[in-house]
mmCIF file of C-alpha atoms and ligand atoms in Angstrom:
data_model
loop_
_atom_site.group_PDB
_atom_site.id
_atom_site.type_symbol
_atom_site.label_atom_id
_atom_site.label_comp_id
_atom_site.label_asym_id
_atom_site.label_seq_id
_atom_site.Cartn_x
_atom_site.Cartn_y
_atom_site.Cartn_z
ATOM 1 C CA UNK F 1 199.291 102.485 225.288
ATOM 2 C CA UNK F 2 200.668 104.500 228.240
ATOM 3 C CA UNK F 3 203.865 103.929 227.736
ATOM 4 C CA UNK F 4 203.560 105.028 224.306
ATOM 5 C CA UNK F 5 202.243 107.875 224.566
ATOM 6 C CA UNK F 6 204.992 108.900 227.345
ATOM 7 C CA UNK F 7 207.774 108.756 224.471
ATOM 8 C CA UNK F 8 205.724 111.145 222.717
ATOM 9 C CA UNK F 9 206.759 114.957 223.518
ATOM 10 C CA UNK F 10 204.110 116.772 225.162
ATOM 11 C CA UNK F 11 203.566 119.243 223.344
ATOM 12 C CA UNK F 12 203.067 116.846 220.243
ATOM 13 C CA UNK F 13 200.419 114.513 221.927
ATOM 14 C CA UNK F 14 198.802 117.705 223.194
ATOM 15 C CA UNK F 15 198.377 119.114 220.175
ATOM 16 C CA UNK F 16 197.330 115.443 218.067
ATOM 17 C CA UNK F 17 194.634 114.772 220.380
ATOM 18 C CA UNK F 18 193.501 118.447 220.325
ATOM 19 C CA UNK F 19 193.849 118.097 216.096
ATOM 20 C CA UNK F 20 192.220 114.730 216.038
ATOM 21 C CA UNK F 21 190.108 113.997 219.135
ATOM 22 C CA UNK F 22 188.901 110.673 217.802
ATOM 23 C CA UNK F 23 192.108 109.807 215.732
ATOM 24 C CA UNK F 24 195.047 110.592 218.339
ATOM 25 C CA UNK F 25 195.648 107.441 219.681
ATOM 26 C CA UNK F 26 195.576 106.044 216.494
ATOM 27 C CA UNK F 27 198.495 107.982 215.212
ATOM 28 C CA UNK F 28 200.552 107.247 218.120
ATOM 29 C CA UNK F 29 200.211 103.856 217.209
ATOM 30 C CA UNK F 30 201.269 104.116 214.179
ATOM 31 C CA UNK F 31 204.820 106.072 214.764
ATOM 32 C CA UNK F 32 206.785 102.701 214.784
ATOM 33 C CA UNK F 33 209.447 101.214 212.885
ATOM 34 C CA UNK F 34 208.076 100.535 208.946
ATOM 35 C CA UNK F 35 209.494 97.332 207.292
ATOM 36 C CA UNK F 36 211.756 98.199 203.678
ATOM 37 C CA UNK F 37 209.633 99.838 200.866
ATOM 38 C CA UNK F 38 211.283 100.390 197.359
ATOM 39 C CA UNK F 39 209.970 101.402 194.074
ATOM 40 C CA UNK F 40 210.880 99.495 190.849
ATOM 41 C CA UNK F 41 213.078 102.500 188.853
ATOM 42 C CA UNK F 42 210.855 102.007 185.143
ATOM 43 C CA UNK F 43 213.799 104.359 183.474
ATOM 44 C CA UNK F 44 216.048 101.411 184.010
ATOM 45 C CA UNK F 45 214.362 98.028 184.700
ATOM 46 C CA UNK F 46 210.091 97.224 184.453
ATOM 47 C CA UNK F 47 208.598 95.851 188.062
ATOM 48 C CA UNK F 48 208.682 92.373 186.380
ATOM 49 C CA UNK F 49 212.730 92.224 186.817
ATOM 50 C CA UNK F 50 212.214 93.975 190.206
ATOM 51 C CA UNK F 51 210.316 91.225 191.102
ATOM 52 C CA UNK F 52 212.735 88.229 189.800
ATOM 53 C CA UNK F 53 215.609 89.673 191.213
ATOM 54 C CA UNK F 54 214.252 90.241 194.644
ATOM 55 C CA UNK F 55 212.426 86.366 194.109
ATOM 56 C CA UNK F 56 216.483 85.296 193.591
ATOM 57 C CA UNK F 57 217.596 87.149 196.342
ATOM 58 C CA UNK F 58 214.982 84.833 198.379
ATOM 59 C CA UNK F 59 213.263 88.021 199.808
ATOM 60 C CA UNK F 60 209.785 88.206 200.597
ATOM 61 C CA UNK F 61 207.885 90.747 199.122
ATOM 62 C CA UNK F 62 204.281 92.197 198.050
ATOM 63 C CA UNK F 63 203.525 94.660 195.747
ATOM 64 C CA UNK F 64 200.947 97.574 196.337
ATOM 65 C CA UNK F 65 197.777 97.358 194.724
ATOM 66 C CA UNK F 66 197.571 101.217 193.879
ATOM 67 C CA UNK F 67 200.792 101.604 192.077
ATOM 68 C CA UNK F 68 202.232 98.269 190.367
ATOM 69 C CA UNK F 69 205.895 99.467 190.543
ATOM 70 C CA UNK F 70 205.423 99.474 194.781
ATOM 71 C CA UNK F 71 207.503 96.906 196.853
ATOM 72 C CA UNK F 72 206.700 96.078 200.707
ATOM 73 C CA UNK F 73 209.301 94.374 201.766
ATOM 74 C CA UNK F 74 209.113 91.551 204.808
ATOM 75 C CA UNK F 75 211.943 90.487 206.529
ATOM 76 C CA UNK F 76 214.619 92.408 205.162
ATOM 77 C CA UNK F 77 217.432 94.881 206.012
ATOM 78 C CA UNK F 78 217.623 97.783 204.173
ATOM 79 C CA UNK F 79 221.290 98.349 204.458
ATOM 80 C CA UNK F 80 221.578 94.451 202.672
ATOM 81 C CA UNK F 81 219.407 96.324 199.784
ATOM 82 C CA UNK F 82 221.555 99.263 199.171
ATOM 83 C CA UNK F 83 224.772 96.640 198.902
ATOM 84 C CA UNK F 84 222.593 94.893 196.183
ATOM 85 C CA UNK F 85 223.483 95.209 192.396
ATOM 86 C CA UNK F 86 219.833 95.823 191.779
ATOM 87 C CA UNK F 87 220.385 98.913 193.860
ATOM 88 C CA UNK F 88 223.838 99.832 192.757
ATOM 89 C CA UNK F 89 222.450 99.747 189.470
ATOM 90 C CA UNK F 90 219.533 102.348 190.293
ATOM 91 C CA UNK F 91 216.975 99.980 189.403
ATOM 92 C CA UNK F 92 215.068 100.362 192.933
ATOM 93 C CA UNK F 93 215.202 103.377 194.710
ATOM 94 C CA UNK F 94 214.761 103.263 198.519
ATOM 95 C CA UNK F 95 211.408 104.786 199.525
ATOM 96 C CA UNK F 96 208.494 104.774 201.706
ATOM 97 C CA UNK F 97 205.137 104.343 200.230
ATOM 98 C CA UNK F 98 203.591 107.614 201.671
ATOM 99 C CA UNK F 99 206.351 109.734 199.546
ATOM 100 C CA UNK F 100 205.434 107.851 196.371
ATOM 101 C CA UNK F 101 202.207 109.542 196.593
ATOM 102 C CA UNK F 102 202.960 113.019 195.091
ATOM 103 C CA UNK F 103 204.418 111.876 191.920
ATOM 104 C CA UNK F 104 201.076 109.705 191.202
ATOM 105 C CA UNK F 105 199.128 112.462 192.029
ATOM 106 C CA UNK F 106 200.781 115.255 189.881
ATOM 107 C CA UNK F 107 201.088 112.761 186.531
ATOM 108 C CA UNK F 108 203.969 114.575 184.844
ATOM 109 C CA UNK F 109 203.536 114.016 180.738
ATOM 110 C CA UNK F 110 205.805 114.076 178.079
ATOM 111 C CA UNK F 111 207.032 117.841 176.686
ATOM 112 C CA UNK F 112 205.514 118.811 180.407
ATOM 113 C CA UNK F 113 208.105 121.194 182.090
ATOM 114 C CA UNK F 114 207.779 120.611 186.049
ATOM 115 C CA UNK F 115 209.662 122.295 188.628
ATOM 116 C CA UNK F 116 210.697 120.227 191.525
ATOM 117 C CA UNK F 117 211.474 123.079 194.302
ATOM 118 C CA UNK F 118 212.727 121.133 196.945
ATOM 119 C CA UNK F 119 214.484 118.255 195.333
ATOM 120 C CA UNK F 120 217.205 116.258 197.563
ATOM 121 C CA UNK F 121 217.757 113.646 197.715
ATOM 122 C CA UNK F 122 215.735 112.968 194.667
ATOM 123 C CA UNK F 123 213.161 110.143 195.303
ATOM 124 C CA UNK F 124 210.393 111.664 193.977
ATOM 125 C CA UNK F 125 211.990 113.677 191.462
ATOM 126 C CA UNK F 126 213.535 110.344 189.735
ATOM 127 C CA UNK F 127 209.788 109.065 190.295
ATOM 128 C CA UNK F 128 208.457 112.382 187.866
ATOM 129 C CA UNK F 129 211.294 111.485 185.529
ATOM 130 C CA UNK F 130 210.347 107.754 185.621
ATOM 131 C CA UNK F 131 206.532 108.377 185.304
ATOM 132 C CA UNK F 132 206.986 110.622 182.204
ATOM 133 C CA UNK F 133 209.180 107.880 180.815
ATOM 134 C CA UNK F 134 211.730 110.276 181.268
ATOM 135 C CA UNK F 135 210.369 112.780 178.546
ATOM 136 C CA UNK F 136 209.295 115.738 181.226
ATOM 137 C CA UNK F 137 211.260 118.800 181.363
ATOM 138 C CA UNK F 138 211.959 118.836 184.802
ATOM 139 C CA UNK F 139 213.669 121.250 186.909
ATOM 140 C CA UNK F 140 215.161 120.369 190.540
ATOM 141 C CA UNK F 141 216.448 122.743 193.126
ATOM 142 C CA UNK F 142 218.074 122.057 196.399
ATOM 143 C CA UNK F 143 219.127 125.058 198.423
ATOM 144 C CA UNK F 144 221.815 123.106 200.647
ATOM 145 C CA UNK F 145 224.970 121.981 198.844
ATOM 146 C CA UNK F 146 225.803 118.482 200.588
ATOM 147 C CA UNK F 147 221.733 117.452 199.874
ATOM 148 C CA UNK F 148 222.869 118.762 196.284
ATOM 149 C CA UNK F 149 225.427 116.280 195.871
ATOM 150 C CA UNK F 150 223.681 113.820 196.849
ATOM 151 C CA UNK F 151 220.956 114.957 194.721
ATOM 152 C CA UNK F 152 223.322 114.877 191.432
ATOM 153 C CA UNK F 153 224.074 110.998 192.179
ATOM 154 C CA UNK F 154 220.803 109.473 192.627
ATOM 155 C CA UNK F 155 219.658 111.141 189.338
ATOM 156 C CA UNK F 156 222.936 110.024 187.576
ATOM 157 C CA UNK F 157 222.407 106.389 189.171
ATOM 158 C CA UNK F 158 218.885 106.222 188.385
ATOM 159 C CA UNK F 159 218.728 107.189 184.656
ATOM 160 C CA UNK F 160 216.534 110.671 185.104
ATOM 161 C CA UNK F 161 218.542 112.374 181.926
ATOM 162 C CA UNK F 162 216.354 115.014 181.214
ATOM 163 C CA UNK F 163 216.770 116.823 184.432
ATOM 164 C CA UNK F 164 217.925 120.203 184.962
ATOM 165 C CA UNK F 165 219.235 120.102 188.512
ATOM 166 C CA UNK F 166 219.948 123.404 190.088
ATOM 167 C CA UNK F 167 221.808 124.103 193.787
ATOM 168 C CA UNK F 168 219.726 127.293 194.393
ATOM 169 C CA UNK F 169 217.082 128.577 197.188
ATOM 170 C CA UNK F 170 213.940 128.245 194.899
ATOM 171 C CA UNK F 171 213.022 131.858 196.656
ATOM 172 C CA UNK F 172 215.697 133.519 194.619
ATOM 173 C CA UNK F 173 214.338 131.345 191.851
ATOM 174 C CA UNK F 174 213.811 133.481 188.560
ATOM 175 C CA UNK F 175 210.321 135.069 188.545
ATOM 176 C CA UNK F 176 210.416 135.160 184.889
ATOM 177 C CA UNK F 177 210.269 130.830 184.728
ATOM 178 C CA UNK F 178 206.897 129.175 183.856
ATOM 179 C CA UNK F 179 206.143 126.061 184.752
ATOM 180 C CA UNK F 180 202.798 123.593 183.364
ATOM 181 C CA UNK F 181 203.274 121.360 187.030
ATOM 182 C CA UNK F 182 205.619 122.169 190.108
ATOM 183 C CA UNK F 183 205.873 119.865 192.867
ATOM 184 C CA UNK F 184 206.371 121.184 196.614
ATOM 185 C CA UNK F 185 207.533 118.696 199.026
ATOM 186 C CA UNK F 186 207.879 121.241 201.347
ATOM 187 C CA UNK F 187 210.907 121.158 204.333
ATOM 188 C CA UNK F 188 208.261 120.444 207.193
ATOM 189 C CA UNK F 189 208.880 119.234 211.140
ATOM 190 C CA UNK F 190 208.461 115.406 209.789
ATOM 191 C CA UNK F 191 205.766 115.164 212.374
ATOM 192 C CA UNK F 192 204.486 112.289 210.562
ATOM 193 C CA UNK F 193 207.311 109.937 210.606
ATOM 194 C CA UNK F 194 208.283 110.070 213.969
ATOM 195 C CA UNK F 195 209.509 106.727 215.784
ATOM 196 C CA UNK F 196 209.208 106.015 219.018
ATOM 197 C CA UNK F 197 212.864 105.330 220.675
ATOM 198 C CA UNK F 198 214.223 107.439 218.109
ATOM 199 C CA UNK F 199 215.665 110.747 218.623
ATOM 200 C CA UNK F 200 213.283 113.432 217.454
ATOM 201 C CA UNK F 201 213.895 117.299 216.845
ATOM 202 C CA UNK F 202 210.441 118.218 216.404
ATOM 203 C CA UNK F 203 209.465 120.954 218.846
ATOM 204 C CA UNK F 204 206.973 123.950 218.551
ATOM 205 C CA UNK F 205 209.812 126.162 217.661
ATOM 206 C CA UNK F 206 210.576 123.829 214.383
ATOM 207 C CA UNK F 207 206.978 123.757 213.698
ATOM 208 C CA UNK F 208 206.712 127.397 213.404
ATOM 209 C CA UNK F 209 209.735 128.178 211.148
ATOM 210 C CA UNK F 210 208.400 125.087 208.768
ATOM 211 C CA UNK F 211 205.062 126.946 208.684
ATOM 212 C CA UNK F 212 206.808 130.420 207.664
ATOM 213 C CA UNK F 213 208.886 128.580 205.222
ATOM 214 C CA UNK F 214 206.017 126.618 203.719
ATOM 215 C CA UNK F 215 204.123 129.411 203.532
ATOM 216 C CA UNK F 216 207.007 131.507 201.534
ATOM 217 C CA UNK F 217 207.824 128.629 199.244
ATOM 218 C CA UNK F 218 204.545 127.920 198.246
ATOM 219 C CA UNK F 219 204.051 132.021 197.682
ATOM 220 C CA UNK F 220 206.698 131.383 195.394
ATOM 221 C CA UNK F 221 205.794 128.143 193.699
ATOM 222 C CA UNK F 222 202.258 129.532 192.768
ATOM 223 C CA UNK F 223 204.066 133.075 191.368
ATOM 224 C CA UNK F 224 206.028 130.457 189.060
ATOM 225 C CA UNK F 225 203.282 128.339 187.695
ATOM 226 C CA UNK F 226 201.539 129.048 184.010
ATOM 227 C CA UNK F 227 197.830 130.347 184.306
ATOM 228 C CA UNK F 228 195.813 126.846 184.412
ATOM 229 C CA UNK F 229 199.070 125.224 185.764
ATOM 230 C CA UNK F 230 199.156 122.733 189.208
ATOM 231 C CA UNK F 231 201.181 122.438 192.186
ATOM 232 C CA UNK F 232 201.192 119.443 194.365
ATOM 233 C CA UNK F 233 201.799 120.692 198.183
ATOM 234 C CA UNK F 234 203.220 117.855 200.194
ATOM 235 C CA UNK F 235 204.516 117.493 203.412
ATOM 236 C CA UNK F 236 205.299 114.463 205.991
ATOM 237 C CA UNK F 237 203.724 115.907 208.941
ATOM 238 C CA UNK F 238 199.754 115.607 209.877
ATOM 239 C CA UNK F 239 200.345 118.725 211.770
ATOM 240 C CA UNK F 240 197.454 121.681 210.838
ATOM 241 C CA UNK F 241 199.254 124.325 211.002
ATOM 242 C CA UNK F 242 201.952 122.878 207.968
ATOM 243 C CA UNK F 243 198.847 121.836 206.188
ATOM 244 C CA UNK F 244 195.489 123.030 206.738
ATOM 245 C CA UNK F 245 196.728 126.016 207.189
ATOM 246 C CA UNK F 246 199.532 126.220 203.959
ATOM 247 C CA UNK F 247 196.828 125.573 201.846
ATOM 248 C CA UNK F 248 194.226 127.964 203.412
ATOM 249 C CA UNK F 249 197.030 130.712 202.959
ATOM 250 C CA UNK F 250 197.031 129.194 198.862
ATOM 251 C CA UNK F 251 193.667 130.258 198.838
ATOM 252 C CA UNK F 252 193.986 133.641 200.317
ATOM 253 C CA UNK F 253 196.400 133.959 197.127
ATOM 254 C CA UNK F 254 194.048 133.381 194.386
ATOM 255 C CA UNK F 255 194.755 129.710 194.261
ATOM 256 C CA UNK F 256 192.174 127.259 193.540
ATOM 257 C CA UNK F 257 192.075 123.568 195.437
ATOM 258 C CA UNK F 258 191.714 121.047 193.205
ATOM 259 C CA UNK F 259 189.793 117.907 195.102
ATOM 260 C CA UNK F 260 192.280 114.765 195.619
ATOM 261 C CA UNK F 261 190.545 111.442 195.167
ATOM 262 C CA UNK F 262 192.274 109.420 197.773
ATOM 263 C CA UNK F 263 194.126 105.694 196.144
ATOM 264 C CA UNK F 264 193.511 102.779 197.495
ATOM 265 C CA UNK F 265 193.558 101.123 200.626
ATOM 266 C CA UNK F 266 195.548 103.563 202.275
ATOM 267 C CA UNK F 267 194.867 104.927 205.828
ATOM 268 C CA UNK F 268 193.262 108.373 206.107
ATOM 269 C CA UNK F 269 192.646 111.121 208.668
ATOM 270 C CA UNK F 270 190.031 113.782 208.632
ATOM 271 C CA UNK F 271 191.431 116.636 206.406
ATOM 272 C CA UNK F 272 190.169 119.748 204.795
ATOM 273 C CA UNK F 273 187.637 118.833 202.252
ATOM 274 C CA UNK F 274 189.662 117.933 198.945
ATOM 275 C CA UNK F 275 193.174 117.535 200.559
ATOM 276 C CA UNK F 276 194.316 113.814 201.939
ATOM 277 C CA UNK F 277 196.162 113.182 205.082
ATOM 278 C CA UNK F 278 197.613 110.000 205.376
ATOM 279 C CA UNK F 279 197.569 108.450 209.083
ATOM 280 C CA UNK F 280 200.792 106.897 210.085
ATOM 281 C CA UNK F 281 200.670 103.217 210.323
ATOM 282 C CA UNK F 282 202.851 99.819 210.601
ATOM 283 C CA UNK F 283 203.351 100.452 206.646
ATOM 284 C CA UNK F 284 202.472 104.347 206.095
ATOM 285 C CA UNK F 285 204.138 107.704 207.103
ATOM 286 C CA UNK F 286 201.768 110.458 207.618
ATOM 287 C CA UNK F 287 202.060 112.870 205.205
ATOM 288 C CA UNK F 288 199.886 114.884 203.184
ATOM 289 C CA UNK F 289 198.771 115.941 199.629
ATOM 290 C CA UNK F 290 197.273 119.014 198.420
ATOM 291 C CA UNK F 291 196.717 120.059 194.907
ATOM 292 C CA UNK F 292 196.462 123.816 193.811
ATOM 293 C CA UNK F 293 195.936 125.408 190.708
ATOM 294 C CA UNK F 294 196.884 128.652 189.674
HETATM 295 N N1 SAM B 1 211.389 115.761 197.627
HETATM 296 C C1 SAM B 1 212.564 115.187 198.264
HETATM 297 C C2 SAM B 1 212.586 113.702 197.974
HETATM 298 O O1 SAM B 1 211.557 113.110 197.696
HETATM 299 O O2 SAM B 1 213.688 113.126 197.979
HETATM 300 C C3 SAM B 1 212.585 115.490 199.742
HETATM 301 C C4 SAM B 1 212.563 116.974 200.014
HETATM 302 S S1 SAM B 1 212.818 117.391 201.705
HETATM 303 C C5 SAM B 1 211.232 117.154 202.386
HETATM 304 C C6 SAM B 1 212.923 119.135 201.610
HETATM 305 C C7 SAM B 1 214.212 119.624 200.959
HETATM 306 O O3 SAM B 1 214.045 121.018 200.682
HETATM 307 C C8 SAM B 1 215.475 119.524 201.792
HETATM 308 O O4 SAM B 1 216.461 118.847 201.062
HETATM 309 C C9 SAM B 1 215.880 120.981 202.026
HETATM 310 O O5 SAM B 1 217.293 121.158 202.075
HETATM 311 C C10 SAM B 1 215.294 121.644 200.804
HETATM 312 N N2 SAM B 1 214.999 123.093 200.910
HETATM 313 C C11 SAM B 1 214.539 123.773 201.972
HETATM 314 N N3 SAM B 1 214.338 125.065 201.672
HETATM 315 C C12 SAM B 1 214.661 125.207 200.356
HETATM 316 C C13 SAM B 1 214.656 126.299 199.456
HETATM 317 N N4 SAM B 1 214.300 127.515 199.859
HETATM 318 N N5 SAM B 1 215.052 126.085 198.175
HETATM 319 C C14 SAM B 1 215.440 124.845 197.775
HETATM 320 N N6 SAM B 1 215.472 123.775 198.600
HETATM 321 C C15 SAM B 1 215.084 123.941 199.866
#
């Protein structure tokens, strides 16, 4: 475990074990190397062909219990996927199971209109798209122009027609726009996916400027919601202060925390009452879900 935890920078452990005295070492763990994850694209083929054409590829493979159109992946290199036809034809997307979460939680409907703020590169906004069987009016904006592009092509390749994608800071966004659902996958310090032997930029400077930005964006998100309507807060970091706190400052305006039920067999840590925190793991990122209404 020591030399684990020496990979980890110090001011990250310090602050995990100070955040989760009886969880810490547990987390360290857990930021490792996760095998492939993909999610069966519905708008273009059901989990059933998923499933055939990864049998013919002779790839080993179990789906999640929670979510049916979940693949874990044993065995296999994702770089092999992404030359695949079932790839090239957007019928999987690439995606770790933790990130798949939002989506499910936020159940976009038919006729809904949903604002994606922070869209690129477009996993979970193809998953709203998919979930509503494409009939959700859904509106995605990327501030940064290359994470644009490549926001444009994966909802081309994957089918998601009915979505208005928009290369704008969602600050500047319009205050006159209503929205029934808005999703916030906010930019965060990805505390939750680090990996050990991998280069990391997380320091307490990035933290800090995530927390400000979080903080703005969701200031912003709840201005643009209708009265009764939901935002789904998510980041990839178990850090407080992008969490805990984000939603505490929801609160302070006017917002209302609606309680998360957490799915399935998936690995917790403590968390504000209501709000789920995912602990990293062989197969999970950390991450974590809030909902708000307005
Ligand atoms: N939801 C995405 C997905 O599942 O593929 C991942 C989103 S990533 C965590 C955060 C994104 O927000 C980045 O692409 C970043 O460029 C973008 N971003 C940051 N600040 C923004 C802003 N003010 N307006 C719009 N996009 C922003």
């Amino acid at each position: 475990m020591s030399d684990i935890i020496e990979q980890i920078p110090a001011f990250l452990r310090e602050l995990l074990i100070k955040e989760y005295p009886n969880d810490a070492e547990r987390i360290f763990r857990g930021f490792v190397r996760r095998p492939v994850t993909l999610r069966a694209n519905t708008l273009k083929a059901t989990a059933e062909e998923v499933a055939d054409a990864l049998a013919q590829m002779r790839l080993s493979f179990c789906r999640m219990p929670w979510y049916g159109d979940a693949f874990l992946l044993s065995g296999a290199d994702g770089r092999a996927i992404a030359e695949s036809p079932l790839y090239r034809e957007g019928k999987i997307y690439l995606q770790s199971l933790s990130s798949m979460l939002p989506p499910l939680f936020l159940v976009p409907k038919a006729g809904e209109s949903v604002l994606d703020m922070t869209a690129a590169p477009g996993g979970k906004t193809t998953q709203l798209s998919a979930l509503s069987g494409g009939k959700a009016l859904i509106t995605a904006c990327e501030k940064d122009k290359i994470r644009f592009e490549r926001l444009k092509f994966n909802l081309a390749r994957q089918g998601a027609g009915r979505v208005n994608a928009m290369q704008v800071d969602a600050l500047k966004l319009d205050g006159f726009f209503r929205f029934d659902k808005i999703l916030l996958d906010a930019p965060c310090s990805g505390s939750g996916t680090l990996t050990l032997g991998e280069r990391t930029k997380i320091s307490p400077e990035l933290v800090k400027n995530c927390a400000r930005t979080q903080k703005l964006l969701l200031k912003k998100g709840l201005g643009l919601l209708k009265k009764g309507g939901v935002l789904l807060y998510s980041t990839c970091s178990v850090l407080k202060e992008e969490n805990e706190a984000a939603v505490a400052f929801a609160l302070s305006q006017g917002a209302t925390l609606l309680p998360l039920a957490p799915i399935g067999d998936i690995p917790l840590l403590p968390s504000l009452a209501g709000t789920v925190t995912v602990c990293p793991d062989e197969i999970f990122e950390g991450f974590f879900l809030a909902m708000l209404q307005k």
